[in-house]
XYZ file of N, CA, C and O in Angstrom:
432
model
N -11.655 14.161 -11.112
C -13.349 14.087 -10.558
C -13.337 14.355 -9.531
O -14.548 13.761 -8.723
N -12.631 13.053 -8.240
C -12.674 12.297 -6.877
C -12.304 13.855 -6.472
O -13.572 13.440 -4.791
N -12.164 14.937 -6.707
C -12.503 16.120 -6.371
C -13.130 16.960 -5.096
O -13.795 17.597 -5.124
N -14.568 16.354 -6.885
C -15.657 16.515 -7.472
C -16.724 15.543 -5.580
O -17.853 15.968 -5.622
N -16.295 14.756 -5.373
C -17.064 14.011 -4.649
C -18.030 14.631 -3.654
O -17.125 15.520 -2.475
N -19.139 14.110 -3.444
C -20.433 15.235 -2.203
C -20.052 15.909 -3.032
O -21.276 17.389 -2.578
N -19.866 16.795 -4.037
C -20.488 18.322 -4.816
C -21.456 18.200 -5.262
O -22.302 17.342 -5.275
N -23.029 18.955 -3.981
C -24.252 19.462 -4.463
C -24.457 21.674 -4.926
O -24.025 22.250 -4.831
N -25.454 21.026 -6.067
C -25.873 22.697 -6.778
C -27.191 23.191 -5.883
O -28.446 21.942 -6.510
N -27.171 24.099 -5.081
C -28.136 23.354 -4.486
C -28.895 24.862 -4.341
O -29.342 25.684 -4.228
N -28.414 25.986 -5.397
C -29.090 27.000 -5.795
C -30.027 26.609 -6.133
O -31.232 27.547 -6.158
N -30.440 25.539 -6.827
C -32.101 25.619 -7.906
C -32.335 23.777 -7.529
O -31.301 23.149 -6.865
N -33.242 23.987 -7.167
C -34.648 22.540 -7.374
C -34.962 22.249 -8.490
O -35.419 22.903 -8.701
N -34.535 21.074 -8.573
C -35.292 20.345 -10.302
C -36.925 20.866 -10.164
O -37.363 20.830 -10.789
N -36.791 20.207 -9.140
C -38.468 20.336 -8.205
C -39.313 21.813 -9.033
O -40.771 21.909 -8.855
N -38.091 22.676 -8.483
C -39.189 24.540 -8.837
C -39.983 24.666 -10.137
O -40.817 25.836 -9.994
N -39.114 23.941 -10.826
C -39.664 24.413 -12.678
C -41.274 22.586 -13.363
O -41.867 22.720 -14.137
N -41.439 22.118 -12.264
C -42.419 21.091 -13.081
C -43.765 21.858 -13.860
O -44.030 21.641 -14.309
N -44.155 22.713 -12.525
C -45.603 23.092 -13.030
C -44.884 24.198 -14.432
O -46.671 24.888 -14.787
N -43.751 24.934 -14.747
C -43.711 25.462 -16.418
C -44.668 24.580 -17.297
O -44.520 25.286 -18.781
N -43.686 22.575 -17.432
C -44.143 22.306 -18.295
C -45.849 21.740 -18.476
O -46.056 20.853 -17.822
N -45.770 21.066 -19.156
C -47.367 20.457 -19.414
C -47.280 19.369 -20.075
O -48.171 18.429 -18.791
N -46.239 18.282 -19.723
C -46.625 17.334 -19.624
C -45.705 16.999 -18.291
O -45.760 15.206 -17.401
N -46.053 17.927 -17.425
C -45.268 17.692 -15.988
C -46.615 18.392 -15.107
O -46.522 18.146 -13.497
N -47.454 19.191 -15.369
C -47.519 20.007 -14.709
C -48.702 18.894 -13.174
O -49.501 19.521 -12.458
N -49.734 18.314 -14.886
C -50.165 17.308 -12.904
C -49.496 16.477 -12.458
O -50.813 15.911 -11.623
N -48.407 16.105 -12.629
C -47.763 15.494 -11.227
C -47.180 16.345 -10.282
O -46.293 15.799 -8.941
N -47.054 17.667 -11.047
C -45.954 18.771 -10.297
C -46.209 19.014 -8.366
O -45.249 19.126 -8.293
N -47.656 18.947 -8.802
C -47.657 18.863 -6.723
C -47.453 18.006 -5.814
O -46.937 18.036 -4.375
N -46.897 16.771 -6.596
C -47.224 15.290 -5.852
C -45.354 15.340 -5.982
O -44.528 13.900 -5.094
N -44.245 15.842 -6.069
C -42.790 16.185 -6.525
C -42.235 17.437 -5.241
O -42.615 18.532 -6.290
N -41.281 17.169 -5.137
C -40.332 17.497 -3.811
C -39.183 17.897 -4.282
O -38.873 16.030 -5.116
N -38.369 18.127 -4.176
C -36.229 17.900 -4.250
C -36.498 17.710 -5.464
O -36.357 18.754 -6.336
N -34.938 17.317 -5.325
C -34.295 17.682 -6.669
C -33.101 18.172 -6.978
O -32.865 19.085 -7.993
N -31.740 17.761 -6.452
C -31.344 18.271 -5.609
C -29.385 17.984 -5.869
O -30.050 16.973 -7.011
N -29.683 18.498 -7.903
C -27.372 17.875 -8.260
C -26.657 17.725 -7.309
O -26.773 18.613 -6.568
N -26.615 16.281 -7.347
C -24.982 15.739 -6.564
C -23.906 15.176 -6.913
O -24.634 13.762 -7.653
N -23.525 15.020 -6.782
C -21.997 14.559 -6.940
C -21.397 12.982 -6.119
O -20.649 13.590 -5.553
N -21.143 11.923 -6.796
C -20.104 11.368 -6.355
C -19.178 10.369 -7.009
O -19.769 9.336 -8.359
N -17.786 10.447 -5.984
C -17.324 9.166 -6.992
C -16.956 7.672 -6.295
O -17.640 8.091 -5.810
N -17.417 7.312 -7.280
C -17.138 5.593 -7.704
C -16.027 5.358 -8.289
O -15.404 5.842 -9.539
N -14.875 4.843 -6.823
C -13.121 4.984 -7.286
C -13.291 3.670 -8.506
O -12.286 3.341 -9.456
N -14.102 2.403 -8.596
C -14.315 1.014 -8.954
C -14.307 1.452 -10.185
O -13.369 0.774 -10.732
N -14.612 2.742 -10.602
C -14.632 2.978 -11.717
C -13.940 3.922 -12.984
O -14.535 4.676 -13.340
N -13.727 4.822 -12.062
C -13.406 6.031 -11.735
C -14.741 7.376 -12.529
O -13.240 8.335 -13.870
N -15.148 6.802 -12.176
C -16.469 7.682 -12.668
C -16.881 8.494 -11.703
O -16.746 8.123 -10.900
N -17.942 9.695 -11.945
C -17.663 10.863 -11.461
C -19.701 10.853 -12.158
O -19.819 10.658 -13.014
N -20.714 9.960 -10.857
C -21.935 9.871 -11.453
C -22.660 11.358 -10.153
O -22.832 11.277 -9.430
N -23.598 11.568 -11.087
C -24.857 12.360 -10.686
C -26.251 12.040 -10.214
O -26.853 11.344 -11.327
N -26.374 12.237 -9.253
C -28.020 11.791 -8.722
C -28.704 13.405 -9.437
O -28.469 14.370 -8.435
N -30.228 13.584 -8.913
C -31.053 14.156 -8.597
C -32.069 13.424 -8.155
O -32.614 11.487 -8.153
N -32.482 13.551 -6.478
C -32.776 13.608 -6.010
C -34.476 13.693 -5.909
O -34.595 15.024 -5.105
N -35.544 13.288 -6.113
C -37.586 13.528 -5.710
C -37.896 12.594 -5.138
O -37.426 11.608 -4.672
N -38.840 13.677 -3.787
C -39.767 12.933 -3.251
C -40.806 13.048 -3.159
O -41.175 13.768 -4.722
N -41.149 12.072 -3.140
C -42.808 12.102 -3.791
C -44.087 11.701 -3.231
O -44.120 10.743 -2.127
N -45.037 11.935 -2.725
C -46.055 12.039 -1.864
C -47.033 10.725 -2.869
O -48.320 10.472 -1.768
N -47.284 10.708 -3.738
C -47.209 9.306 -4.317
C -46.304 8.322 -5.689
O -45.581 9.111 -5.770
N -46.778 7.847 -5.573
C -45.921 6.598 -6.366
C -46.834 7.196 -7.658
O -48.066 7.054 -7.908
N -45.699 6.998 -8.654
C -45.597 7.890 -9.683
C -46.034 6.968 -10.925
O -45.686 5.844 -10.747
N -47.433 7.089 -12.170
C -47.840 5.918 -13.138
C -46.157 6.188 -14.295
O -45.299 6.693 -14.474
N -46.469 4.462 -14.641
C -45.053 4.632 -15.899
C -44.968 6.216 -16.870
O -43.560 6.636 -16.836
N -46.358 7.389 -17.611
C -45.616 8.091 -18.122
C -46.263 9.551 -17.485
O -45.529 9.236 -17.937
N -45.849 9.281 -16.360
C -45.510 10.241 -15.527
C -44.002 10.163 -15.161
O -43.734 10.999 -15.435
N -43.984 8.546 -15.320
C -42.164 8.426 -14.759
C -40.865 8.858 -15.880
O -39.921 10.055 -15.744
N -41.974 8.225 -16.894
C -41.416 8.810 -18.060
C -41.351 10.281 -18.824
O -40.111 10.703 -19.099
N -42.693 11.160 -18.296
C -42.025 12.527 -18.476
C -41.608 13.274 -17.141
O -40.757 13.305 -17.782
N -40.789 12.649 -16.896
C -40.470 13.864 -14.631
C -38.903 13.270 -16.041
O -38.069 13.648 -15.660
N -38.293 12.497 -15.593
C -37.682 10.682 -16.768
C -36.597 12.755 -17.510
O -35.932 13.071 -17.816
N -37.344 12.848 -19.045
C -37.820 13.899 -20.603
C -37.695 14.614 -19.783
O -35.871 15.936 -19.680
N -37.866 16.031 -18.200
C -38.655 17.065 -18.137
C -37.167 16.744 -17.570
O -36.029 17.798 -16.930
N -36.007 16.104 -16.607
C -35.091 15.879 -16.049
C -33.643 16.530 -17.259
O -33.293 16.982 -16.672
N -33.783 15.333 -18.221
C -32.681 15.636 -19.107
C -32.564 16.522 -19.630
O -30.988 16.852 -20.093
N -34.038 17.314 -19.656
C -34.429 18.848 -20.253
C -33.127 19.654 -18.651
O -32.616 20.206 -19.691
N -33.365 19.382 -18.087
C -32.772 20.553 -17.531
C -31.604 19.800 -17.281
O -30.599 21.260 -17.029
N -31.487 19.155 -17.568
C -29.960 18.978 -17.244
C -29.501 19.180 -17.884
O -28.187 20.685 -17.755
N -29.691 19.427 -19.160
C -28.674 20.076 -20.435
C -28.821 21.159 -20.732
O -27.938 21.901 -21.641
N -30.223 22.152 -20.325
C -30.449 23.228 -20.706
C -30.906 23.869 -19.923
O -32.125 24.971 -19.653
N -31.100 24.086 -18.672
C -32.477 24.664 -17.236
C -31.006 24.053 -15.722
O -30.081 24.848 -16.499
N -31.156 24.099 -15.234
C -29.631 23.913 -14.177
C -29.063 23.245 -14.405
O -28.111 23.721 -13.824
N -29.379 22.218 -14.856
C -26.794 21.011 -15.399
C -26.707 22.532 -16.190
O -25.197 22.445 -15.385
N -27.495 23.393 -17.156
C -26.200 24.870 -17.169
C -25.581 25.486 -16.990
O -25.651 26.114 -16.417
N -27.216 26.008 -15.989
C -26.672 26.531 -15.158
C -25.586 26.647 -13.609
O -24.429 27.484 -14.119
N -25.351 25.109 -13.796
C -24.667 24.950 -13.071
C -22.623 25.208 -13.493
O -22.534 25.212 -12.316
N -22.858 24.170 -14.807
C -21.605 24.000 -15.700
C -21.413 25.734 -16.008
O -20.317 26.634 -15.373
N -21.885 26.200 -16.063
C -21.826 28.029 -16.840
C -21.331 28.994 -14.719
O -20.768 29.761 -15.224
N -21.861 28.315 -13.700
C -21.106 28.393 -12.946
C -20.281 28.364 -12.070
O -19.864 28.999 -12.067
N -19.186 27.697 -12.466
C -18.761 26.979 -12.408
C -17.513 27.193 -13.532
O -16.215 27.012 -12.684
N -17.738 27.772 -14.853
C -16.468 27.462 -14.475
C -17.054 28.595 -15.017
O -15.335 28.970 -15.359
N -17.409 29.874 -14.720
C -16.819 31.254 -15.276
C -16.403 31.901 -13.715
O -15.887 32.590 -13.274
N -16.596 30.918 -12.604
C -15.297 30.887 -11.277
C -14.072 30.009 -10.959
O -13.548 30.046 -10.747
N -13.512 30.059 -12.853
C -12.685 29.197 -12.918
C -12.509 27.870 -12.547
O -11.252 27.033 -11.859
N -14.157 26.311 -11.904
C -14.222 25.613 -11.091
C -13.776 24.495 -12.238
O -13.997 24.553 -13.027
N -13.846 24.279 -11.336
C -13.695 22.228 -11.923
C -15.347 22.096 -12.545
O -16.095 21.970 -11.357
N -15.208 21.883 -13.878
C -17.172 21.336 -14.654
C -17.355 20.002 -14.918
O -16.463 19.861 -16.169
N -17.774 19.540 -13.834
C -18.680 17.826 -15.057
C -18.982 17.597 -16.313
O -20.297 19.449 -15.616
N -18.376 16.717 -16.509
C -19.524 17.076 -18.246
C -20.825 16.096 -17.937
O -20.666 15.192 -16.798
N -21.501 16.142 -18.757
C -23.536 15.224 -17.897
C -23.828 15.045 -17.925
O -23.976 15.015 -19.818
N -23.863 13.859 -18.474
C -23.162 12.456 -20.016
C -25.891 12.038 -19.777
O -25.622 10.585 -18.549
N -26.587 12.637 -20.331
C -27.549 12.103 -20.465
C -27.964 10.903 -20.606
O -29.155 9.874 -20.424
N -27.162 10.074 -21.651
C -27.576 9.281 -22.154
C -27.527 8.304 -20.695
O -28.058 6.712 -21.454
N -26.406 7.989 -20.086
C -26.688 6.824 -18.902
C -28.221 6.796 -18.196
O -27.284 6.668 -16.754
N -29.012 8.532 -17.863
C -30.073 7.571 -16.983
C -30.072 6.339 -16.400
O -31.377 6.188 -17.447
N -31.448 6.474 -15.274
C -31.305 5.650 -14.521
C -33.007 6.368 -13.318
O -32.185 6.968 -12.464
N -33.356 5.831 -13.761
C -35.124 5.953 -12.282
C -35.460 4.824 -11.942
O -36.135 3.496 -12.061
N -35.082 5.218 -10.698
C -36.124 4.367 -9.799
C -36.517 4.638 -9.071
O -36.530 6.014 -8.288
N -37.992 4.637 -8.776
C -38.692 4.501 -7.869
C -39.257 3.284 -6.657
O -38.685 2.476 -5.897
N -38.345 4.383 -5.638
C -38.127 3.448 -4.443
C -39.189 4.261 -3.074
O -39.740 5.288 -2.919
N -39.725 3.395 -1.777
C -41.118 4.112 -1.294
C -40.069 3.386 0.630
O -39.114 2.691 0.648
């Protein structure tokens, strides 16, 4: 897993599809970015995936919840599956994406 440290999937950004969702279209214009990247944590011997969005304003609690749900959907059946399939087809190591340990923080 350490060999995947610094891996980034830049072919798509998670914000590219926010306008497609009924729950996210109302704040889609305020969200950009969303590149899937991985960092190896030596202390736990685990690979940590992250998606960082840029916001033009603070999101409400309901909007954060909608963005979290949208992100999980993209990880499991959208961008995340595209990333996994591309790596597998190329014979590359493909990390398993565990969405159960998702954390979301808004910082300014």
